Short mmCIF file of C-alpha atoms in Angstrom, two decimals:
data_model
loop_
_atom_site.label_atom_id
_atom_site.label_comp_id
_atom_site.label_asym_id
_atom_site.label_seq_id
_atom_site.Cartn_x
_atom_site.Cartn_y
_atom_site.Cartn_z
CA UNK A 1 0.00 0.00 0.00
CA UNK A 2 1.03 3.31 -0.79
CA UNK A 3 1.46 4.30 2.82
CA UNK A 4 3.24 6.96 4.74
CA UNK A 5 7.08 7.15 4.56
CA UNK A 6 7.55 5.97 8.21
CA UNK A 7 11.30 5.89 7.77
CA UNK A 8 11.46 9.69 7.60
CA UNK A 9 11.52 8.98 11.22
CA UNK A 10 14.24 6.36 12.03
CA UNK A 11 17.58 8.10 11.10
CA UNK A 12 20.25 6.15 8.54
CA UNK A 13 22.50 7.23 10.73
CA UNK A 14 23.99 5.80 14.23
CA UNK A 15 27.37 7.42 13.74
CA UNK A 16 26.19 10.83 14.59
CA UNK A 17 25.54 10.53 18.67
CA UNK A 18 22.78 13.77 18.66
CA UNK A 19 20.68 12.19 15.50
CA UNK A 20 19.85 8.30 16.25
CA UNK A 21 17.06 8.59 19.51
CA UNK A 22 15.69 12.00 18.76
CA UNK A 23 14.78 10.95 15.60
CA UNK A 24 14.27 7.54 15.18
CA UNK A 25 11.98 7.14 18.10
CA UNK A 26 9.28 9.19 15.90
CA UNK A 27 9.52 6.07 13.70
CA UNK A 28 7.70 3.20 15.48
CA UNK A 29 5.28 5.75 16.75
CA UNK A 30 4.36 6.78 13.53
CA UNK A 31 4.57 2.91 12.19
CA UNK A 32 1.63 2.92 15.18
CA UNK A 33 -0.48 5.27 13.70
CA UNK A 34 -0.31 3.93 10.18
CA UNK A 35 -1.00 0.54 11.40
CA UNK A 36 -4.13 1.60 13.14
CA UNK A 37 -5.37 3.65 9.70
CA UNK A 38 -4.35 0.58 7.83
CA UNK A 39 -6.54 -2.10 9.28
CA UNK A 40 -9.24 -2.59 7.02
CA UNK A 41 -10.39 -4.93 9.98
CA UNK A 42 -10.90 -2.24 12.25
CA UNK A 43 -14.32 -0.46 11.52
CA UNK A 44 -14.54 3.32 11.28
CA UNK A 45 -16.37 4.09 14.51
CA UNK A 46 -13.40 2.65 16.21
CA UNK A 47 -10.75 3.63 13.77
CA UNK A 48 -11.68 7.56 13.30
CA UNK A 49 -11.73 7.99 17.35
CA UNK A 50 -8.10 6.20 17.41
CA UNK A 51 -6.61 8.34 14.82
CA UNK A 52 -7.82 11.69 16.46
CA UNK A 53 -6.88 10.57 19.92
CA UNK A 54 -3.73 8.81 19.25
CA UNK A 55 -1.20 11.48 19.75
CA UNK A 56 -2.53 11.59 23.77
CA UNK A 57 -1.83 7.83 23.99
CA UNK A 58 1.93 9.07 23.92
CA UNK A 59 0.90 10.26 27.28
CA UNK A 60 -0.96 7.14 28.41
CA UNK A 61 1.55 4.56 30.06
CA UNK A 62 -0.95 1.59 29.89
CA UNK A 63 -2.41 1.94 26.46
CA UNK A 64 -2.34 -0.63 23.84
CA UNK A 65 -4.19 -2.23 21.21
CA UNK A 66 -4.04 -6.41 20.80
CA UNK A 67 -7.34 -6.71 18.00
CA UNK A 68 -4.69 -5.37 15.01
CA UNK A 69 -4.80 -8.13 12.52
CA UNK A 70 -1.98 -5.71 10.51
CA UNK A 71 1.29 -7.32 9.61
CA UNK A 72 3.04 -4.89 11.86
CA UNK A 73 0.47 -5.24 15.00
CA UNK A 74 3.17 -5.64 17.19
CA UNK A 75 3.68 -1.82 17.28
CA UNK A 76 0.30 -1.56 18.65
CA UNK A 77 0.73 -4.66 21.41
CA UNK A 78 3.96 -3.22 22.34
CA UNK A 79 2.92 0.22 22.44
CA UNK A 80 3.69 0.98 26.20
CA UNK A 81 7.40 0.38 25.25
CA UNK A 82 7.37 2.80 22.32
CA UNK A 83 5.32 5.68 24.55
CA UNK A 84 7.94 4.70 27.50
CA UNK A 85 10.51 5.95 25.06
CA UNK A 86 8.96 8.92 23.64
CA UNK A 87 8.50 10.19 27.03
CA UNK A 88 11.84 9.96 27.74
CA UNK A 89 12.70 12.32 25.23
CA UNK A 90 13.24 16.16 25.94
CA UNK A 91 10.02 18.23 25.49
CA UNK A 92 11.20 19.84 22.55
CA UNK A 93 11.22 16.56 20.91
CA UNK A 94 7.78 15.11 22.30
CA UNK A 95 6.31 18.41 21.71
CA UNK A 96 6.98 18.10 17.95
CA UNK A 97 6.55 14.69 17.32
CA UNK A 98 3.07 14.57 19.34
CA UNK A 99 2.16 17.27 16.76
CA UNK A 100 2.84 15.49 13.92
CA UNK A 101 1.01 12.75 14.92
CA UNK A 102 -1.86 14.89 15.61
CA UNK A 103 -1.94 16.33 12.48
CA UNK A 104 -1.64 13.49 10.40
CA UNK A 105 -4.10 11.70 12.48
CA UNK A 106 -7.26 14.21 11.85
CA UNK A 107 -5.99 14.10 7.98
CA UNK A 108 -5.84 9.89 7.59
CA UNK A 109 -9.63 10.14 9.07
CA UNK A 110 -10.79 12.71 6.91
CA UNK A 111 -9.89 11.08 4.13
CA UNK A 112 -10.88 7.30 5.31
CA UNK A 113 -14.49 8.90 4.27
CA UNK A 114 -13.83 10.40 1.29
CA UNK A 115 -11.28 9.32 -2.01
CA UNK A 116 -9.45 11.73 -3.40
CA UNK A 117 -10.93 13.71 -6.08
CA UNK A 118 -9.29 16.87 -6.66
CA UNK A 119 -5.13 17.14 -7.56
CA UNK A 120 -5.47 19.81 -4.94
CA UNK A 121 -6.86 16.88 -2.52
CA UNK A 122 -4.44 14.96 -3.38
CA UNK A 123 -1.51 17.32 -2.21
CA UNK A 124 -3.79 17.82 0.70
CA UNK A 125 -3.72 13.86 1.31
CA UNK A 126 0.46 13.27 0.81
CA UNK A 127 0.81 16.11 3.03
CA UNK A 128 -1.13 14.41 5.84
CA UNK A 129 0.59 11.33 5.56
CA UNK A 130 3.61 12.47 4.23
CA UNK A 131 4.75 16.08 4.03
CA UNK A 132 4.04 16.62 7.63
CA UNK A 133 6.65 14.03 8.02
CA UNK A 134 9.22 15.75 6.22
CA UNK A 135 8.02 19.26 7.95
CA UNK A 136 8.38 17.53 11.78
CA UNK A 137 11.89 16.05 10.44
CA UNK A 138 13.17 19.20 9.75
CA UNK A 139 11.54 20.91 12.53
CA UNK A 140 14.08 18.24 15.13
CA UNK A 141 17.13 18.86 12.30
CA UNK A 142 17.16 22.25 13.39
CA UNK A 143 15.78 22.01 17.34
CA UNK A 144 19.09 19.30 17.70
CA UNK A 145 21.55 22.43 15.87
CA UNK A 146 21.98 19.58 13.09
CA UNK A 147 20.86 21.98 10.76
CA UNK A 148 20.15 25.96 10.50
CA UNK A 149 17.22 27.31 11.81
CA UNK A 150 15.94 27.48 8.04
CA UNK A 151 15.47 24.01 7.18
CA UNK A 152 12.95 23.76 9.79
CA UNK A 153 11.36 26.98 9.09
CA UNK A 154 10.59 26.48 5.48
CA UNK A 155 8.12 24.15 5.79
CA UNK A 156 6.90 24.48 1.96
CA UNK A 157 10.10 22.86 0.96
CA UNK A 158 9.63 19.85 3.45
CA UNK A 159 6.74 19.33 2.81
CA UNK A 160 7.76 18.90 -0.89
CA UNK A 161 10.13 15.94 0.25
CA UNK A 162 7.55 14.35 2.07
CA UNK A 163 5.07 14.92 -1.34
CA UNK A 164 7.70 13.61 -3.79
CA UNK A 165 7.85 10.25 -2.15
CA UNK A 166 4.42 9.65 -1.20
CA UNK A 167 3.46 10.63 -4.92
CA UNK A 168 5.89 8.23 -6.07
CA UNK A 169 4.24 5.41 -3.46
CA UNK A 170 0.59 5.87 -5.29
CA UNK A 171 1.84 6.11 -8.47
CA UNK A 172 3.95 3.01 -8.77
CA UNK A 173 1.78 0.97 -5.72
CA UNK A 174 -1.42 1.49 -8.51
CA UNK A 175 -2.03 -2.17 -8.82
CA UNK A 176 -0.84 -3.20 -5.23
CA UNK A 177 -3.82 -1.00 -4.17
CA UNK A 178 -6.59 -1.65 -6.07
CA UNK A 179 -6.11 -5.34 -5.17
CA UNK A 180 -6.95 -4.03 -1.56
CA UNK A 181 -9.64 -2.28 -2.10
CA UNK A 182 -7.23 1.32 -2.13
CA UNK A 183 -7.49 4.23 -4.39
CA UNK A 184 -5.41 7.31 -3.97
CA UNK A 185 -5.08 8.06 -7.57
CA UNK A 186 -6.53 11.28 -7.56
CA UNK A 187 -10.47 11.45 -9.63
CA UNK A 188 -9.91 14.77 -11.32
CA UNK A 189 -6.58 13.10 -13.33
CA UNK A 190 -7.74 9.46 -14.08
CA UNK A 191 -11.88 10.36 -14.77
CA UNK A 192 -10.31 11.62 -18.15
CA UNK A 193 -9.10 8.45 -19.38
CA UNK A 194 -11.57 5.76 -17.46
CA UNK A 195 -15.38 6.00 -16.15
CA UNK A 196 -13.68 3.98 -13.30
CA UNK A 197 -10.00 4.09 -11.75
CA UNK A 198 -9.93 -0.03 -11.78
CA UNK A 199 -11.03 0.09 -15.72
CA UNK A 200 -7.34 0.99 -16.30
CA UNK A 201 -5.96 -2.16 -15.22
CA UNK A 202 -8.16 -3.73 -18.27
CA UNK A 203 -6.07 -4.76 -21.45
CA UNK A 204 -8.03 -3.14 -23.64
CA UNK A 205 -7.71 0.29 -21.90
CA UNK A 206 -3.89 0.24 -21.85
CA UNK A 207 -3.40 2.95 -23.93
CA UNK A 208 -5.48 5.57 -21.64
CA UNK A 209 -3.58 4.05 -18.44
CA UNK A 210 -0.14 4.78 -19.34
CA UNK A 211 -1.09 8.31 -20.45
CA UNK A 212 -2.64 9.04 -17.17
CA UNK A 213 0.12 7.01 -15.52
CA UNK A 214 2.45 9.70 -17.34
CA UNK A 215 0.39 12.51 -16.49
CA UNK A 216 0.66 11.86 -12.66
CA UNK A 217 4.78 11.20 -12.94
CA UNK A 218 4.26 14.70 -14.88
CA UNK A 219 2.42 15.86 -11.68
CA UNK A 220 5.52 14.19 -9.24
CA UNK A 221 8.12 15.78 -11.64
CA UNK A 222 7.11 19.59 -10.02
CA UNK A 223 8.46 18.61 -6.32
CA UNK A 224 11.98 17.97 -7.44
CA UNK A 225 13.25 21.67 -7.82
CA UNK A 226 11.80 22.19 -3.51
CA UNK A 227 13.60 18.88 -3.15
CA UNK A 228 16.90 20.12 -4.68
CA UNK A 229 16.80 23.63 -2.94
CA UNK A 230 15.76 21.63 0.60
CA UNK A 231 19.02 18.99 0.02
CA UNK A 232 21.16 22.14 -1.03
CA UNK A 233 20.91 23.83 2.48
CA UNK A 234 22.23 20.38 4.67
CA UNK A 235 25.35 20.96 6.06
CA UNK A 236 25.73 17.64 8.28
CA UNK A 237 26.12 14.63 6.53
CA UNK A 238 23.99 12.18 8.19
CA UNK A 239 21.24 14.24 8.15
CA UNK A 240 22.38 14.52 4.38
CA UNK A 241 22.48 10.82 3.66
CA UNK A 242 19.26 10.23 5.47
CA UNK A 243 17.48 12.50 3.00
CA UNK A 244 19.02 12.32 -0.28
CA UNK A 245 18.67 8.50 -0.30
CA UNK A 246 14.77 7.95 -0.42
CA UNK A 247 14.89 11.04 -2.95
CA UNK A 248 17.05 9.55 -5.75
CA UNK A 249 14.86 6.28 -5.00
CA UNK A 250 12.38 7.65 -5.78
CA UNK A 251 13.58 9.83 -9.14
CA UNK A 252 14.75 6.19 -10.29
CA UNK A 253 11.18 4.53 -9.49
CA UNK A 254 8.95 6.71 -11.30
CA UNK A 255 12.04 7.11 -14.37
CA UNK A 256 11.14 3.16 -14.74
CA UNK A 257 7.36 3.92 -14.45
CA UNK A 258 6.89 6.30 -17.15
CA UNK A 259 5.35 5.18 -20.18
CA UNK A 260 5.81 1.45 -18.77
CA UNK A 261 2.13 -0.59 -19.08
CA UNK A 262 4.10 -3.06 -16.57
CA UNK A 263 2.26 -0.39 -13.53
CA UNK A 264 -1.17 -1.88 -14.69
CA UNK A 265 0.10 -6.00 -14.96
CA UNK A 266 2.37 -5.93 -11.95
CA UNK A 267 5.47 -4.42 -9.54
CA UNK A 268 7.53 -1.97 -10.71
CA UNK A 269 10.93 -1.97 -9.14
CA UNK A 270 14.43 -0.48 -9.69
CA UNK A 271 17.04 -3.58 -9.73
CA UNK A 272 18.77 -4.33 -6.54
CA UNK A 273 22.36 -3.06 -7.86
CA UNK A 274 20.97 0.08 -9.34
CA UNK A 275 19.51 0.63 -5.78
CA UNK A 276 22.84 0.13 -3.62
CA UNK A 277 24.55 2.29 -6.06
CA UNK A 278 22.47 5.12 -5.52
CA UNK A 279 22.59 4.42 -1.74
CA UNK A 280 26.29 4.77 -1.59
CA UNK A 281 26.61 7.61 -4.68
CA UNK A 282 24.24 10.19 -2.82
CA UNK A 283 26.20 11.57 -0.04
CA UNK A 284 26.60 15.65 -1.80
CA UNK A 285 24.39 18.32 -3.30
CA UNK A 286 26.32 17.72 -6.73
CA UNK A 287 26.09 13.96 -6.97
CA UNK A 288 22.63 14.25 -5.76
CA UNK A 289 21.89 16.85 -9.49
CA UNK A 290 23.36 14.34 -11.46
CA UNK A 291 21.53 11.21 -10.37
CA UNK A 292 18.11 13.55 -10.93
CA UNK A 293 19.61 14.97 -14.30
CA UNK A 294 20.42 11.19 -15.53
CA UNK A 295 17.17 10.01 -14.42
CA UNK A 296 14.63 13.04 -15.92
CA UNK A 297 17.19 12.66 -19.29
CA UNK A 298 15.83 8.96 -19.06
CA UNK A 299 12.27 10.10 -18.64
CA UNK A 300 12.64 12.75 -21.40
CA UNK A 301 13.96 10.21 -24.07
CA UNK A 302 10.54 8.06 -23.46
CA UNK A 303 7.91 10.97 -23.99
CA UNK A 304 5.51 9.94 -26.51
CA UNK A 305 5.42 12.71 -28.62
CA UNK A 306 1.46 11.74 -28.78
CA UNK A 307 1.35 11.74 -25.29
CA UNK A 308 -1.48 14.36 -23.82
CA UNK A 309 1.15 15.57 -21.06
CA UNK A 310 4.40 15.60 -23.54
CA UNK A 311 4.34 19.75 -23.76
CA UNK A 312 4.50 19.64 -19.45
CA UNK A 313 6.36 17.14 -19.15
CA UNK A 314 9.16 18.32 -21.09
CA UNK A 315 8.62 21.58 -19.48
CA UNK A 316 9.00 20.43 -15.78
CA UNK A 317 12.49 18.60 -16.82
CA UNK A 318 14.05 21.87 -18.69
CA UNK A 319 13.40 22.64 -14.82
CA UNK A 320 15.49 20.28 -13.03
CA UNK A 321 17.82 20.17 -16.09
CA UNK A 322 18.61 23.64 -15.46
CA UNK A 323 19.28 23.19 -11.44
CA UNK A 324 21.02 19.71 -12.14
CA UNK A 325 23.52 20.48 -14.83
CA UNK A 326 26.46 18.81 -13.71
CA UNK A 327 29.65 21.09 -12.51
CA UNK A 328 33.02 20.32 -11.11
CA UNK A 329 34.59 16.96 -10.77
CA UNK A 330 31.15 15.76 -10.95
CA UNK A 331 30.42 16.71 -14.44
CA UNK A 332 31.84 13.06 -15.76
CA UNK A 333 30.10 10.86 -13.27
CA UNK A 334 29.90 7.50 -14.31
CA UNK A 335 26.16 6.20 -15.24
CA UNK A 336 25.14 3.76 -11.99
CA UNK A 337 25.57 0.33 -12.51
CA UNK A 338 25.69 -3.04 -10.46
CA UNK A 339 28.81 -2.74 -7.68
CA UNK A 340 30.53 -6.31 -8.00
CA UNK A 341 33.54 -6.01 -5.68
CA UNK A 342 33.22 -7.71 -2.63
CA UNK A 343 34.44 -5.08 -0.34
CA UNK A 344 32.06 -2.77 -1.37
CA UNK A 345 28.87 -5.03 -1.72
CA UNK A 346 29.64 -6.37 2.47
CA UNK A 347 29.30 -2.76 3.23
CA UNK A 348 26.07 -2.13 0.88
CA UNK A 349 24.70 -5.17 1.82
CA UNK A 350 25.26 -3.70 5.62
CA UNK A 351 23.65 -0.71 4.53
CA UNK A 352 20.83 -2.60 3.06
CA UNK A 353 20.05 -3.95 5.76
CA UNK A 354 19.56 -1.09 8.13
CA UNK A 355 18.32 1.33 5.20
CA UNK A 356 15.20 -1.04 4.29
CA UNK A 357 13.43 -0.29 7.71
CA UNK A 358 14.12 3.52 6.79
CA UNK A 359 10.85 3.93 5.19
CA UNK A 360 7.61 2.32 3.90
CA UNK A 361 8.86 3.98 0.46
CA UNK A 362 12.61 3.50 0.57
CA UNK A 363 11.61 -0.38 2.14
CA UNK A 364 9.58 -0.93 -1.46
CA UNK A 365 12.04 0.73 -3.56
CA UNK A 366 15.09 -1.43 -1.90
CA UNK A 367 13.39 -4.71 -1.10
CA UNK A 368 14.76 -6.31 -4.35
CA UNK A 369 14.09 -6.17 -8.02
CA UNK A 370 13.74 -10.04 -8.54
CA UNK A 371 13.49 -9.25 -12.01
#
C-alpha cells in the first residue's frame, strides 16, 4: 500500500551521537499510527476515534491495542514500550513529534471517508501522511543544531520531500492498491481516461492508463526543484544521507514507471544493484543533481510525442535540467551500474540492511528487483 514514509523517522545514521534517539523514536510511533489507519479490519467508529486521539496515547503509560490483525500489529501490542521511550525524550522533541502525529491523524480520518478527487486533494492527502513528516523532520534537524534554523522553518520545501515520495508510493503501488480495495489516484486526473480508476488495469484500456500514468509522474516531476533547494541547504552529513537517499529512489522509481504498461500488470521496481549504487553515490548536493539529471534525461527520451502531457512534461524537466547540470569533478560521473567487488557489496549489503526499515517507500524501492 502506498502508505506513509515511516522511515522519515528512524535516522540512517547511528554514527552521529545527537541524530539516532531524537529521531528515530518518531519512527515506530508513527509505524503505530499507520497501522491503526491501515486495518481494514478495524471499523470506522473505532478507527476515526483512534486516529484523532492517538497522539494523547503518547501520554498514556498503559495503552495498547491487541485486536490489530496488521502485519506490523506488534507496534500496537507493544505500544507501552514505544510511549515509554517517547516520554523519555526532551520536550522539545515530544512536543513536535506529538504534533505530527496529531496532524496526520485528523488528515488519515478525513480522508478514510472520502477518495481523493481533486489534484489539490491529493496534495492535501500526501501532506497528511507524508509532508508533515518531512516538515516535523526538519523541525528536530534544526531544534538538535543539526541543521540551520531554516530548514525547519521552510516548511513548503519539506513538505515537498515528504510529497515527492508519497506521490511516487501511489503512483507506482497502482495495482498493489486496487487489489486491496485502495485508491489514492486522484479522480480529477484518471476520470479523463476511465469511467472507473480499476477500468485501467483492463487490457483493452492500456493505452489511456499509461497516459494518465504519465500525467501523474508529470504531476511528481514539479516537487523535485523544492527537493533540490531543501538537500542544497544540509550541512551535516547524516542528516544529508538520510534524506538524499529515499529522494534519488524515488527519481529512479517513477524514471522506470513512465510510459511502462508493466504499472497496470504488476510491480515496478528499480534492480537491486541500481539501488545500492544510488545508496552509496548520494552523499553531496552535486552527486545528488546528477543522479536527478540522468534520471529526468531517461524520462525525457521516453515521452511519446502523442502523449497528452508531452508539452508539461518536457517543461517540468528543462526545470530540473537547469538546477542539475552537472559542474566540477562531478560533471563526468559514471552512469550507476551493479557494484561487484566484494568489499564494497559487504558494506552495501550492511547498509541494506539497516536502510530497508528507513521507510515504507525507501523499504519498497530497496526490497529487491527479482526481475
Amino acid at each position: 500500500m502506498a502508505g506513509p514514509p515511516r522511515g522519515h523517522l528512524q535516522s540512517a545514521a547511528v554514527q552521529d551521537g545527537r541524530l539516532p534517539r531524537r529521531h528515530a523514536q518518531g519512527r515506530p510511533v508513527l509505524r503505530a499510527l499507520d497501522t491503526i489507519e491501515d486495518d481494514m479490519t478495524i471499523s470506522l467508529d473505532v478507527k476515526v476515534p483512534m486516529l484523532h486521539e492517538f497522539h494523547s496515547y503518547l501520554y498514556q503509560p498503559e495503552w495498547k491495542y491487541m485486536e490489530s490483525k496488521e502485519k506490523d500489529r506488534q507496534v500496537l501490542e507493544d505500544f507501552p514500550t514505544i510511549s515509554m521511550e517517547f516520554r523519555n525524550l526532551s520536550k522539545v522533541y515530544q512536543d513536535v513529534i506529538s504534533d505530527i502525529c496529531h496532524k496526520m491523524g485528523v488528515g488519515m480520518a478525513e480522508f478514510l471517508e472520502k477518495k481523493v478527487d481533486s489534484q489539490h486533494e491529493w496534495d492535501k492527502y500526501c501532506h497528511y501522511v507524508a509532508g508533515l513528516v518531512g516538515i516535523g523532520l526538519s523541525r528536530l534537524f534544526s531544534a538538535s543544531e543539526l541543521e540551520d534554523a531554516i530548514v525547519g522553518q521552510d516548511t513548503e520545501l519539506a513538505n515537498s520531500m515528504g510529497l515527492f515520495l508519497q506521490k511516487t508510493n501511489i503512483i507506482r503501488d497502482y495495482l498493489e492498491d486496487q487489489m486491496e480495495g485502495r485508491e489514492f489516484w486522484p479522480r480529477e486526473v484518471w476520470s479523463r481516461y476511465a469511467k472507473k480508476l480499476s477500468d485501467l488495469a483492463k487490457p483493452e484500456n492500456i493505452d489511456m492508463a499509461v497516459q494518465c500514468l504519465n500525467e501523474l509522474i508529470t504531476n511528481a516531476l514539479h516537487h523535485v526543484p523544492d527537493v533540490l533547494t531543501y538537500l542544497s541547504r544540509l550541512k551535516n552529513q547524516t542528516v544529508f544521507n538520510f534524506c538524499a537517499i529515499p529522494q534519488v529512489m524515488a527519481i529512479a522509481t517513477l524514471a522506470a514507471c513512465y510510459n511502462n504498461k508493466q504499472v497496470f500488470r504488476g510491480v515496478v521496481k528499480i534492480r537491486k544493484g541500481q539501488a545500492v549504487t544510488l545508496m552509496m553515490d548520494a552523499t553531496n548536493i552535486q552527486a545528488v543533481k546528477a543522479i536527478m539529471y540522468q534520471y529526468v534525461e531517461e524520462i525525457f527520451q521516453k515521452i511519446p510525442s502523442t502523449d497528452p502531457s508531452s508539452n508539461k512534461t518536457r517543461q517540468i524537466i528543462a526545470s530540473i535540467r537547469a538546477m542539475s547540470l552537472p559542474s566540477g569533478p562531478m560533471a563526468s560521473r559514471h552512469h550507476y551500474s551493479p557494484i561487484y567487488l566484494s568489499c564494497a557489496m559487504l558494506l552495501a549489503a550492511l547498509s541494506w540492511q539497516y536502510l530497508s526499515t528507513i521507510s515504507k517507500a525507501t523499504e519498497d524501492y530497496v526490497q529487491a528487483g527479482e526481475n
